Structures are given as structure tokens and as C-alpha cells.
Amino acid sequence: QVQLVESGGGLVQAGGSLRLSCAASGRTFSNYALDWYRQAPGKEREFVAGITWSTGSTSYADSVKGRFTISRDNAKNTVYLQMNSLKPEDTAVYYCAARRRASYDYESWGQGTQVTVSS
């Protein structure tokens, strides 16, 4: 059973930065990918960024390219989302989710962390 715990959310002014963390436990993650999603009030959950644990290969939504960076620390089993140049439209609950590399069926989701960007 994969467990994911997010942290690092908060309130920040537009143009500021935050770093989210997703601590993973419960298994070996070499064959997994971890993705970040977000959901704003009244909107559907959307993909933000993802990373393949073994290779470090990354992908990003167009809306965050050049501003957000996803990375992982193998020793800590933790994935990070560095968010720079934040905009009010980045306000959402951010979730991390784990899936096997060859699948888009997510095995586990974190509880979410709130990010609020004020204008």
C-alpha cells in the first residue's frame, strides 16, 4: 500500500514561490511515476507535473512550464514541486498521486495541500 503525504502549501503573493513536498512510503518506487495534480474551486482536477522515479524524466502542463519544476530525492522517497512566479490562477488544492510507470491507474493519492496566491 502506497502512502503519500503532501506538505508545503500556504498563502503567497503573486510573483512569489512555494515548494511542495510529497513524501512517499509503503513500497519501492523504482517502477513508479509520481504526478502532481491540482483542483481549484468549481473546476476539474488537472495534471500539473509528473516525474518517473527511476529515470527522472519529467512532464509539465503548458500552464506551468517555465515556472514549476518537479524533482525527486531518492534517499528521502520524496518528490518536490518548486513553484515560482506564482499567479492567482495557480490557487488550488494540490495533490500528489502514484502510479506504475506503464499505467495511468493511480494507486494512491495524497490528502492535498492548499495553495493560495493573492493578487
GROMACS .gro file of N, CA, C and O in nm:
model
  476
    1GLN      N    1   0.085  -0.119   0.000
    1GLN     CA    2   0.000   0.000   0.000
    1GLN      C    3   0.089   0.125   0.000
    1GLN      O    4   0.173   0.142   0.085
    2VAL      N    5   0.065   0.210  -0.099
    2VAL     CA    6   0.142   0.333  -0.110
    2VAL      C    7   0.076   0.441  -0.026
    2VAL      O    8  -0.045   0.461  -0.032
    3GLN      N    9   0.157   0.508   0.054
    3GLN     CA   10   0.108   0.623   0.129
    3GLN      C   11   0.181   0.748   0.080
    3GLN      O   12   0.303   0.747   0.060
    4LEU      N   13   0.102   0.855   0.062
    4LEU     CA   14   0.156   0.982   0.016
    4LEU      C   15   0.111   1.092   0.110
    4LEU      O   16  -0.008   1.101   0.143
    5VAL      N   17   0.205   1.176   0.149
    5VAL     CA   18   0.173   1.287   0.238
    5VAL      C   19   0.231   1.415   0.180
    5VAL      O   20   0.354   1.426   0.166
    6GLU      N   21   0.144   1.510   0.144
    6GLU     CA   22   0.189   1.637   0.091
    6GLU      C   23   0.208   1.739   0.203
    6GLU      O   24   0.144   1.731   0.307
    7SER      N   25   0.296   1.834   0.176
    7SER     CA   26   0.316   1.945   0.267
    7SER      C   27   0.372   2.062   0.188
    7SER      O   28   0.414   2.046   0.073
    8GLY      N   29   0.374   2.179   0.252
    8GLY     CA   30   0.437   2.295   0.191
    8GLY      C   31   0.343   2.399   0.134
    8GLY      O   32   0.389   2.503   0.086
    9GLY      N   33   0.215   2.373   0.137
    9GLY     CA   34   0.121   2.472   0.086
    9GLY      C   35   0.114   2.594   0.176
    9GLY      O   36   0.171   2.596   0.286
   10GLY      N   37   0.044   2.697   0.130
   10GLY     CA   38   0.028   2.817   0.209
   10GLY      C   39  -0.023   2.932   0.127
   10GLY      O   40  -0.070   2.915   0.014
   11LEU      N   41  -0.013   3.050   0.187
   11LEU     CA   42  -0.058   3.173   0.123
   11LEU      C   43   0.064   3.251   0.077
   11LEU      O   44   0.158   3.272   0.156
   12VAL      N   45   0.063   3.295  -0.047
   12VAL     CA   46   0.176   3.369  -0.102
   12VAL      C   47   0.122   3.476  -0.196
   12VAL      O   48   0.016   3.460  -0.257
   13GLN      N   49   0.196   3.585  -0.210
   13GLN     CA   50   0.157   3.690  -0.304
   13GLN      C   51   0.195   3.651  -0.446
   13GLN      O   52   0.287   3.572  -0.468
   14ALA      N   53   0.124   3.708  -0.540
   14ALA     CA   54   0.156   3.684  -0.680
   14ALA      C   55   0.302   3.720  -0.706
   14ALA      O   56   0.353   3.820  -0.655
   15GLY      N   57   0.367   3.634  -0.784
   15GLY     CA   58   0.509   3.651  -0.811
   15GLY      C   59   0.599   3.577  -0.714
   15GLY      O   60   0.720   3.566  -0.738
   16GLY      N   61   0.542   3.528  -0.606
   16GLY     CA   62   0.620   3.457  -0.506
   16GLY      C   63   0.642   3.311  -0.540
   16GLY      O   64   0.605   3.264  -0.649
   17SER      N   65   0.701   3.239  -0.444
   17SER     CA   66   0.737   3.099  -0.465
   17SER      C   67   0.694   3.013  -0.347
   17SER      O   68   0.683   3.061  -0.234
   18LEU      N   69   0.670   2.889  -0.376
   18LEU     CA   70   0.645   2.787  -0.274
   18LEU      C   71   0.707   2.656  -0.322
   18LEU      O   72   0.719   2.633  -0.443
   19ARG      N   73   0.742   2.571  -0.228
   19ARG     CA   74   0.788   2.436  -0.263
   19ARG      C   75   0.700   2.335  -0.191
   19ARG      O   76   0.694   2.334  -0.068
   20LEU      N   77   0.635   2.252  -0.269
   20LEU     CA   78   0.554   2.145  -0.215
   20LEU      C   79   0.637   2.018  -0.206
   20LEU      O   80   0.724   1.994  -0.290
   21SER      N   81   0.607   1.938  -0.105
   21SER     CA   82   0.672   1.809  -0.089
   21SER      C   83   0.568   1.698  -0.086
   21SER      O   84   0.458   1.717  -0.036
   22CYS      N   85   0.607   1.583  -0.138
   22CYS     CA   86   0.522   1.465  -0.133
   22CYS      C   87   0.609   1.349  -0.084
   22CYS      O   88   0.694   1.300  -0.157
   23ALA      N   89   0.588   1.311   0.041
   23ALA     CA   90   0.664   1.202   0.100
   23ALA      C   91   0.592   1.071   0.073
   23ALA      O   92   0.474   1.056   0.106
   24ALA      N   93   0.663   0.977   0.012
   24ALA     CA   94   0.604   0.850  -0.028
   24ALA      C   95   0.659   0.736   0.055
   24ALA      O   96   0.777   0.734   0.090
   25SER      N   97   0.575   0.641   0.087
   25SER     CA   98   0.618   0.523   0.164
   25SER      C   99   0.531   0.404   0.128
   25SER      O  100   0.428   0.418   0.061
   26GLY      N  101   0.574   0.288   0.169
   26GLY     CA  102   0.492   0.169   0.152
   26GLY      C  103   0.545   0.068   0.053
   26GLY      O  104   0.498  -0.046   0.051
   27ARG      N  105   0.637   0.109  -0.032
   27ARG     CA  106   0.694   0.015  -0.128
   27ARG      C  107   0.817   0.076  -0.192
   27ARG      O  108   0.850   0.191  -0.165
   28THR      N  109   0.879  -0.001  -0.278
   28THR     CA  110   0.990   0.050  -0.358
   28THR      C  111   0.933   0.119  -0.481
   28THR      O  112   0.846   0.064  -0.548
   29PHE      N  113   0.983   0.236  -0.512
   29PHE     CA  114   0.920   0.318  -0.614
   29PHE      C  115   0.994   0.318  -0.748
   29PHE      O  116   0.964   0.400  -0.834
   30SER      N  117   1.088   0.229  -0.765
   30SER     CA  118   1.169   0.232  -0.886
   30SER      C  119   1.086   0.216  -1.013
   30SER      O  120   1.124   0.263  -1.120
   31ASN      N  121   0.973   0.149  -1.006
   31ASN     CA  122   0.887   0.130  -1.123
   31ASN      C  123   0.765   0.221  -1.124
   31ASN      O  124   0.668   0.193  -1.193
   32TYR      N  125   0.774   0.329  -1.052
   32TYR     CA  126   0.661   0.418  -1.037
   32TYR      C  127   0.688   0.556  -1.097
   32TYR      O  128   0.803   0.596  -1.118
   33ALA      N  129   0.579   0.626  -1.121
   33ALA     CA  130   0.582   0.768  -1.151
   33ALA      C  131   0.496   0.839  -1.047
   33ALA      O  132   0.397   0.783  -0.999
   34LEU      N  133   0.538   0.958  -1.013
   34LEU     CA  134   0.457   1.039  -0.922
   34LEU      C  135   0.419   1.167  -0.993
   34LEU      O  136   0.503   1.235  -1.052
   35ASP      N  137   0.292   1.199  -0.986
   35ASP     CA  138   0.238   1.314  -1.054
   35ASP      C  139   0.176   1.413  -0.955
   35ASP      O  140   0.124   1.372  -0.851
   36TRP      N  141   0.180   1.539  -0.990
   36TRP     CA  142   0.110   1.643  -0.916
   36TRP      C  143  -0.013   1.685  -0.996
   36TRP      O  144  -0.003   1.709  -1.117
   37TYR      N  145  -0.124   1.695  -0.926
   37TYR     CA  146  -0.247   1.747  -0.981
   37TYR      C  147  -0.292   1.864  -0.895
   37TYR      O  148  -0.246   1.881  -0.782
   38ARG      N  149  -0.385   1.941  -0.947
   38ARG     CA  150  -0.445   2.047  -0.866
   38ARG      C  151  -0.593   2.060  -0.901
   38ARG      O  152  -0.635   2.026  -1.011
   39GLN      N  153  -0.668   2.110  -0.804
   39GLN     CA  154  -0.809   2.132  -0.824
   39GLN      C  155  -0.850   2.264  -0.761
   39GLN      O  156  -0.836   2.281  -0.639
   40ALA      N  157  -0.895   2.355  -0.845
   40ALA     CA  158  -0.943   2.484  -0.798
   40ALA      C  159  -1.094   2.474  -0.773
   40ALA      O  160  -1.161   2.388  -0.829
   41PRO      N  161  -1.148   2.563  -0.690
   41PRO     CA  162  -1.291   2.559  -0.660
   41PRO      C  163  -1.375   2.566  -0.787
   41PRO      O  164  -1.353   2.653  -0.872
   42GLY      N  165  -1.468   2.473  -0.801
   42GLY     CA  166  -1.557   2.473  -0.915
   42GLY      C  167  -1.497   2.422  -1.044
   42GLY      O  168  -1.561   2.427  -1.149
   43LYS      N  169  -1.374   2.373  -1.037
   43LYS     CA  170  -1.307   2.323  -1.158
   43LYS      C  171  -1.269   2.177  -1.141
   43LYS      O  172  -1.263   2.125  -1.031
   44GLU      N  173  -1.243   2.113  -1.255
   44GLU     CA  174  -1.200   1.975  -1.250
   44GLU      C  175  -1.053   1.966  -1.209
   44GLU      O  176  -0.975   2.060  -1.227
   45ARG      N  177  -1.018   1.851  -1.156
   45ARG     CA  178  -0.878   1.828  -1.122
   45ARG      C  179  -0.795   1.823  -1.250
   45ARG      O  180  -0.837   1.762  -1.349
   46GLU      N  181  -0.679   1.886  -1.249
   46GLU     CA  182  -0.595   1.890  -1.368
   46GLU      C  183  -0.452   1.851  -1.337
   46GLU      O  184  -0.400   1.878  -1.228
   47PHE      N  185  -0.389   1.790  -1.435
   47PHE     CA  186  -0.249   1.750  -1.424
   47PHE      C  187  -0.161   1.873  -1.422
   47PHE      O  188  -0.182   1.968  -1.497
   48VAL      N  189  -0.060   1.870  -1.336
   48VAL     CA  190   0.035   1.980  -1.326
   48VAL      C  191   0.173   1.938  -1.373
   48VAL      O  192   0.233   2.002  -1.461
   49ALA      N  193   0.226   1.832  -1.316
   49ALA     CA  194   0.361   1.787  -1.349
   49ALA      C  195   0.378   1.642  -1.304
   49ALA      O  196   0.307   1.597  -1.214
   50GLY      N  197   0.471   1.573  -1.368
   50GLY     CA  198   0.496   1.435  -1.330
   50GLY      C  199   0.642   1.399  -1.346
   50GLY      O  200   0.716   1.465  -1.421
   51ILE      N  201   0.685   1.297  -1.273
   51ILE     CA  202   0.823   1.252  -1.280
   51ILE      C  203   0.828   1.101  -1.269
   51ILE      O  204   0.754   1.041  -1.190
   52THR      N  205   0.912   1.040  -1.353
   52THR     CA  206   0.935   0.897  -1.345
   52THR      C  207   1.046   0.872  -1.245
   52THR      O  208   1.155   0.929  -1.258
   53TRP      N  209   1.017   0.787  -1.148
   53TRP     CA  210   1.109   0.775  -1.036
   53TRP      C  211   1.248   0.726  -1.078
   53TRP      O  212   1.350   0.780  -1.035
   54SER      N  213   1.254   0.627  -1.165
   54SER     CA  214   1.382   0.565  -1.197
   54SER      C  215   1.469   0.652  -1.287
   54SER      O  216   1.590   0.662  -1.268
   55THR      N  217   1.407   0.717  -1.387
   55THR     CA  218   1.486   0.792  -1.485
   55THR      C  219   1.490   0.941  -1.457
   55THR      O  220   1.575   1.012  -1.510
   56GLY      N  221   1.396   0.990  -1.378
   56GLY     CA  222   1.388   1.133  -1.355
   56GLY      C  223   1.324   1.210  -1.469
   56GLY      O  224   1.325   1.333  -1.469
   57SER      N  225   1.268   1.139  -1.565
   57SER     CA  226   1.201   1.205  -1.678
   57SER      C  227   1.080   1.283  -1.627
   57SER      O  228   1.005   1.234  -1.542
   58THR      N  229   1.064   1.405  -1.679
   58THR     CA  230   0.958   1.491  -1.628
   58THR      C  231   0.864   1.535  -1.740
   58THR      O  232   0.898   1.533  -1.858
   59SER      N  233   0.746   1.577  -1.698
   59SER     CA  234   0.648   1.634  -1.791
   59SER      C  235   0.571   1.742  -1.716
   59SER      O  236   0.557   1.735  -1.593
   60TYR      N  237   0.521   1.840  -1.793
   60TYR     CA  238   0.454   1.955  -1.733
   60TYR      C  239   0.331   1.994  -1.814
   60TYR      O  240   0.330   1.981  -1.937
   61ALA      N  241   0.233   2.048  -1.746
   61ALA     CA  242   0.123   2.113  -1.815
   61ALA      C  243   0.174   2.242  -1.876
   61ALA      O  244   0.265   2.307  -1.821
   62ASP      N  245   0.117   2.281  -1.989
   62ASP     CA  246   0.162   2.404  -2.055
   62ASP      C  247   0.149   2.525  -1.964
   62ASP      O  248   0.231   2.617  -1.971
   63SER      N  249   0.049   2.523  -1.879
   63SER     CA  250   0.022   2.640  -1.795
   63SER      C  251   0.130   2.665  -1.690
   63SER      O  252   0.136   2.775  -1.634
   64VAL      N  253   0.215   2.566  -1.663
   64VAL     CA  254   0.316   2.582  -1.559
   64VAL      C  255   0.459   2.570  -1.613
   64VAL      O  256   0.555   2.591  -1.537
   65LYS      N  257   0.474   2.538  -1.739
   65LYS     CA  258   0.609   2.523  -1.796
   65LYS      C  259   0.688   2.651  -1.780
   65LYS      O  260   0.638   2.760  -1.805
   66GLY      N  261   0.812   2.636  -1.738
   66GLY     CA  262   0.898   2.750  -1.718
   66GLY      C  263   0.884   2.815  -1.581
   66GLY      O  264   0.965   2.898  -1.543
   67ARG      N  265   0.779   2.777  -1.507
   67ARG     CA  266   0.759   2.834  -1.373
   67ARG      C  267   0.770   2.728  -1.263
   67ARG      O  268   0.819   2.757  -1.154
   68PHE      N  269   0.726   2.607  -1.292
   68PHE     CA  270   0.728   2.498  -1.193
   68PHE      C  271   0.836   2.397  -1.231
   68PHE      O  272   0.860   2.371  -1.350
   69THR      N  273   0.895   2.337  -1.129
   69THR     CA  274   0.994   2.232  -1.151
   69THR      C  275   0.966   2.117  -1.057
   69THR      O  276   0.954   2.137  -0.936
   70ILE      N  277   0.956   1.998  -1.113
   70ILE     CA  278   0.936   1.878  -1.032
   70ILE      C  279   1.069   1.805  -1.020
   70ILE      O  280   1.148   1.800  -1.116
   71SER      N  281   1.095   1.751  -0.902
   71SER     CA  282   1.220   1.678  -0.879
   71SER      C  283   1.195   1.572  -0.773
   71SER      O  284   1.089   1.570  -0.709
   72ARG      N  285   1.293   1.482  -0.757
   72ARG     CA  286   1.277   1.380  -0.653
   72ARG      C  287   1.407   1.360  -0.580
   72ARG      O  288   1.516   1.382  -0.634
   73ASP      N  289   1.394   1.315  -0.456
   73ASP     CA  290   1.508   1.280  -0.372
   73ASP      C  291   1.493   1.132  -0.341
   73ASP      O  292   1.408   1.094  -0.260
   74ASN      N  293   1.573   1.049  -0.405
   74ASN     CA  294   1.559   0.905  -0.388
   74ASN      C  295   1.583   0.861  -0.244
   74ASN      O  296   1.515   0.773  -0.192
   75ALA      N  297   1.679   0.923  -0.180
   75ALA     CA  298   1.714   0.883  -0.043
   75ALA      C  299   1.599   0.910   0.053
   75ALA      O  300   1.581   0.838   0.152
   76LYS      N  301   1.522   1.015   0.025
   76LYS     CA  302   1.413   1.053   0.115
   76LYS      C  303   1.277   1.005   0.065
   76LYS      O  304   1.175   1.031   0.130
   77ASN      N  305   1.274   0.940  -0.052
   77ASN     CA  306   1.146   0.897  -0.111
   77ASN      C  307   1.048   1.014  -0.117
   77ASN      O  308   0.929   1.000  -0.082
   78THR      N  309   1.098   1.126  -0.162
   78THR     CA  310   1.017   1.247  -0.163
   78THR      C  311   1.025   1.313  -0.301
   78THR      O  312   1.133   1.319  -0.361
   79VAL      N  313   0.911   1.360  -0.346
   79VAL     CA  314   0.902   1.436  -0.471
   79VAL      C  315   0.868   1.580  -0.435
   79VAL      O  316   0.785   1.604  -0.346
   80TYR      N  317   0.929   1.672  -0.504
   80TYR     CA  318   0.909   1.813  -0.478
   80TYR      C  319   0.847   1.882  -0.599
   80TYR      O  320   0.869   1.842  -0.714
   81LEU      N  321   0.773   1.987  -0.572
   81LEU     CA  322   0.724   2.074  -0.678
   81LEU      C  323   0.762   2.216  -0.640
   81LEU      O  324   0.702   2.275  -0.549
   82GLN      N  325   0.864   2.267  -0.706
   82GLN     CA  326   0.906   2.405  -0.685
   82GLN      C  327   0.823   2.494  -0.775
   82GLN      O  328   0.823   2.477  -0.897
   83MET      N  329   0.752   2.588  -0.714
   83MET     CA  330   0.661   2.675  -0.788
   83MET      C  331   0.709   2.818  -0.777
   83MET      O  332   0.712   2.874  -0.666
   84ASN      N  333   0.748   2.876  -0.888
   84ASN     CA  334   0.796   3.014  -0.893
   84ASN      C  335   0.700   3.099  -0.976
   84ASN      O  336   0.618   3.046  -1.051
   85SER      N  337   0.713   3.229  -0.962
   85SER     CA  338   0.631   3.323  -1.039
   85SER      C  339   0.484   3.286  -1.029
   85SER      O  340   0.412   3.282  -1.130
   86LEU      N  341   0.439   3.262  -0.908
   86LEU     CA  342   0.301   3.217  -0.888
   86LEU      C  343   0.200   3.323  -0.927
   86LEU      O  344   0.226   3.444  -0.912
   87LYS      N  345   0.089   3.275  -0.978
   87LYS     CA  346  -0.019   3.361  -1.024
   87LYS      C  347  -0.146   3.329  -0.945
   87LYS      O  348  -0.161   3.215  -0.897
   88PRO      N  349  -0.239   3.423  -0.936
   88PRO     CA  350  -0.365   3.392  -0.865
   88PRO      C  351  -0.435   3.269  -0.922
   88PRO      O  352  -0.498   3.194  -0.847
   89GLU      N  353  -0.421   3.245  -1.051
   89GLU     CA  354  -0.487   3.128  -1.111
   89GLU      C  355  -0.421   2.997  -1.073
   89GLU      O  356  -0.471   2.890  -1.108
   90ASP      N  357  -0.309   3.003  -1.003
   90ASP     CA  358  -0.248   2.879  -0.951
   90ASP      C  359  -0.312   2.836  -0.819
   90ASP      O  360  -0.280   2.730  -0.766
   91THR      N  361  -0.400   2.919  -0.766
   91THR     CA  362  -0.469   2.886  -0.642
   91THR      C  363  -0.550   2.758  -0.658
   91THR      O  364  -0.632   2.747  -0.749
   92ALA      N  365  -0.525   2.661  -0.571
   92ALA     CA  366  -0.591   2.531  -0.580
   92ALA      C  367  -0.544   2.444  -0.466
   92ALA      O  368  -0.449   2.478  -0.394
   93VAL      N  369  -0.610   2.330  -0.451
   93VAL     CA  370  -0.557   2.223  -0.367
   93VAL      C  371  -0.469   2.136  -0.456
   93VAL      O  372  -0.513   2.093  -0.562
   94TYR      N  373  -0.348   2.113  -0.411
   94TYR     CA  374  -0.251   2.035  -0.488
   94TYR      C  375  -0.240   1.896  -0.428
   94TYR      O  376  -0.226   1.881  -0.306
   95TYR      N  377  -0.244   1.797  -0.516
   95TYR     CA  378  -0.238   1.657  -0.475
   95TYR      C  379  -0.122   1.587  -0.546
   95TYR      O  380  -0.095   1.614  -0.663
   96CYS      N  381  -0.058   1.496  -0.478
   96CYS     CA  382   0.033   1.406  -0.547
   96CYS      C  383  -0.032   1.269  -0.558
   96CYS      O  384  -0.117   1.232  -0.475
   97ALA      N  385   0.006   1.197  -0.662
   97ALA     CA  386  -0.054   1.067  -0.689
   97ALA      C  387   0.052   0.975  -0.746
   97ALA      O  388   0.141   1.019  -0.819
   98ALA      N  389   0.042   0.847  -0.712
   98ALA     CA  390   0.141   0.748  -0.754
   98ALA      C  391   0.078   0.646  -0.848
   98ALA      O  392  -0.034   0.598  -0.824
   99ARG      N  393   0.151   0.612  -0.951
   99ARG     CA  394   0.107   0.510  -1.047
   99ARG      C  395   0.228   0.432  -1.094
   99ARG      O  396   0.341   0.483  -1.091
  100ARG      N  397   0.205   0.311  -1.141
  100ARG     CA  398   0.312   0.236  -1.205
  100ARG      C  399   0.343   0.304  -1.338
  100ARG      O  400   0.253   0.360  -1.403
  101ARG      N  401   0.467   0.296  -1.380
  101ARG     CA  402   0.512   0.370  -1.499
  101ARG      C  403   0.427   0.342  -1.622
  101ARG      O  404   0.401   0.431  -1.702
  102ALA      N  405   0.387   0.218  -1.641
  102ALA     CA  406   0.317   0.180  -1.764
  102ALA      C  407   0.166   0.198  -1.753
  102ALA      O  408   0.093   0.156  -1.843
  103SER      N  409   0.121   0.258  -1.648
  103SER     CA  410  -0.022   0.268  -1.624
  103SER      C  411  -0.060   0.410  -1.587
  103SER      O  412   0.022   0.485  -1.534
  104TYR      N  413  -0.185   0.447  -1.616
  104TYR     CA  414  -0.240   0.572  -1.567
  104TYR      C  415  -0.350   0.547  -1.465
  104TYR      O  416  -0.431   0.635  -1.437
  105ASP      N  417  -0.352   0.426  -1.411
  105ASP     CA  418  -0.440   0.396  -1.297
  105ASP      C  419  -0.364   0.430  -1.170
  105ASP      O  420  -0.264   0.365  -1.138
  106TYR      N  421  -0.411   0.529  -1.101
  106TYR     CA  422  -0.339   0.574  -0.982
  106TYR      C  423  -0.369   0.482  -0.865
  106TYR      O  424  -0.484   0.451  -0.835
  107GLU      N  425  -0.263   0.441  -0.798
  107GLU     CA  426  -0.276   0.351  -0.683
  107GLU      C  427  -0.307   0.426  -0.555
  107GLU      O  428  -0.368   0.371  -0.463
  108SER      N  429  -0.260   0.550  -0.550
  108SER     CA  430  -0.277   0.622  -0.425
  108SER      C  431  -0.274   0.771  -0.452
  108SER      O  432  -0.202   0.817  -0.542
  109TRP      N  433  -0.349   0.845  -0.370
  109TRP     CA  434  -0.349   0.991  -0.372
  109TRP      C  435  -0.319   1.042  -0.232
  109TRP      O  436  -0.360   0.981  -0.132
  110GLY      N  437  -0.251   1.156  -0.228
  110GLY     CA  438  -0.232   1.221  -0.101
  110GLY      C  439  -0.358   1.296  -0.059
  110GLY      O  440  -0.457   1.300  -0.132
  111GLN      N  441  -0.351   1.357   0.058
  111GLN     CA  442  -0.468   1.426   0.113
  111GLN      C  443  -0.484   1.567   0.056
  111GLN      O  444  -0.590   1.628   0.073
  112GLY      N  445  -0.381   1.618  -0.007
  112GLY     CA  446  -0.386   1.751  -0.067
  112GLY      C  447  -0.331   1.858   0.025
  112GLY      O  448  -0.333   1.846   0.148
  113THR      N  449  -0.280   1.963  -0.038
  113THR     CA  450  -0.231   2.079   0.036
  113THR      C  451  -0.276   2.205  -0.037
  113THR      O  452  -0.268   2.214  -0.159
  114GLN      N  453  -0.326   2.301   0.039
  114GLN     CA  454  -0.385   2.421  -0.019
  114GLN      C  455  -0.277   2.522  -0.055
  114GLN      O  456  -0.189   2.553   0.026
  115VAL      N  457  -0.285   2.573  -0.177
  115VAL     CA  458  -0.200   2.683  -0.222
  115VAL      C  459  -0.291   2.799  -0.260
  115VAL      O  460  -0.382   2.783  -0.341
  116THR      N  461  -0.268   2.913  -0.198
  116THR     CA  462  -0.346   3.032  -0.227
  116THR      C  463  -0.253   3.144  -0.267
  116THR      O  464  -0.159   3.177  -0.194
  117VAL      N  465  -0.277   3.201  -0.385
  117VAL     CA  466  -0.194   3.309  -0.437
  117VAL      C  467  -0.279   3.435  -0.443
  117VAL      O  468  -0.380   3.439  -0.514
  118SER      N  469  -0.239   3.534  -0.368
  118SER     CA  470  -0.314   3.659  -0.365
  118SER      C  471  -0.260   3.757  -0.468
  118SER      O  472  -0.141   3.758  -0.499
  119SER      N  473  -0.349   3.839  -0.520
  119SER     CA  474  -0.308   3.937  -0.624
  119SER      C  475  -0.268   4.069  -0.563
  119SER      O  476  -0.282   4.092  -0.444
   0.00000   0.00000   0.00000
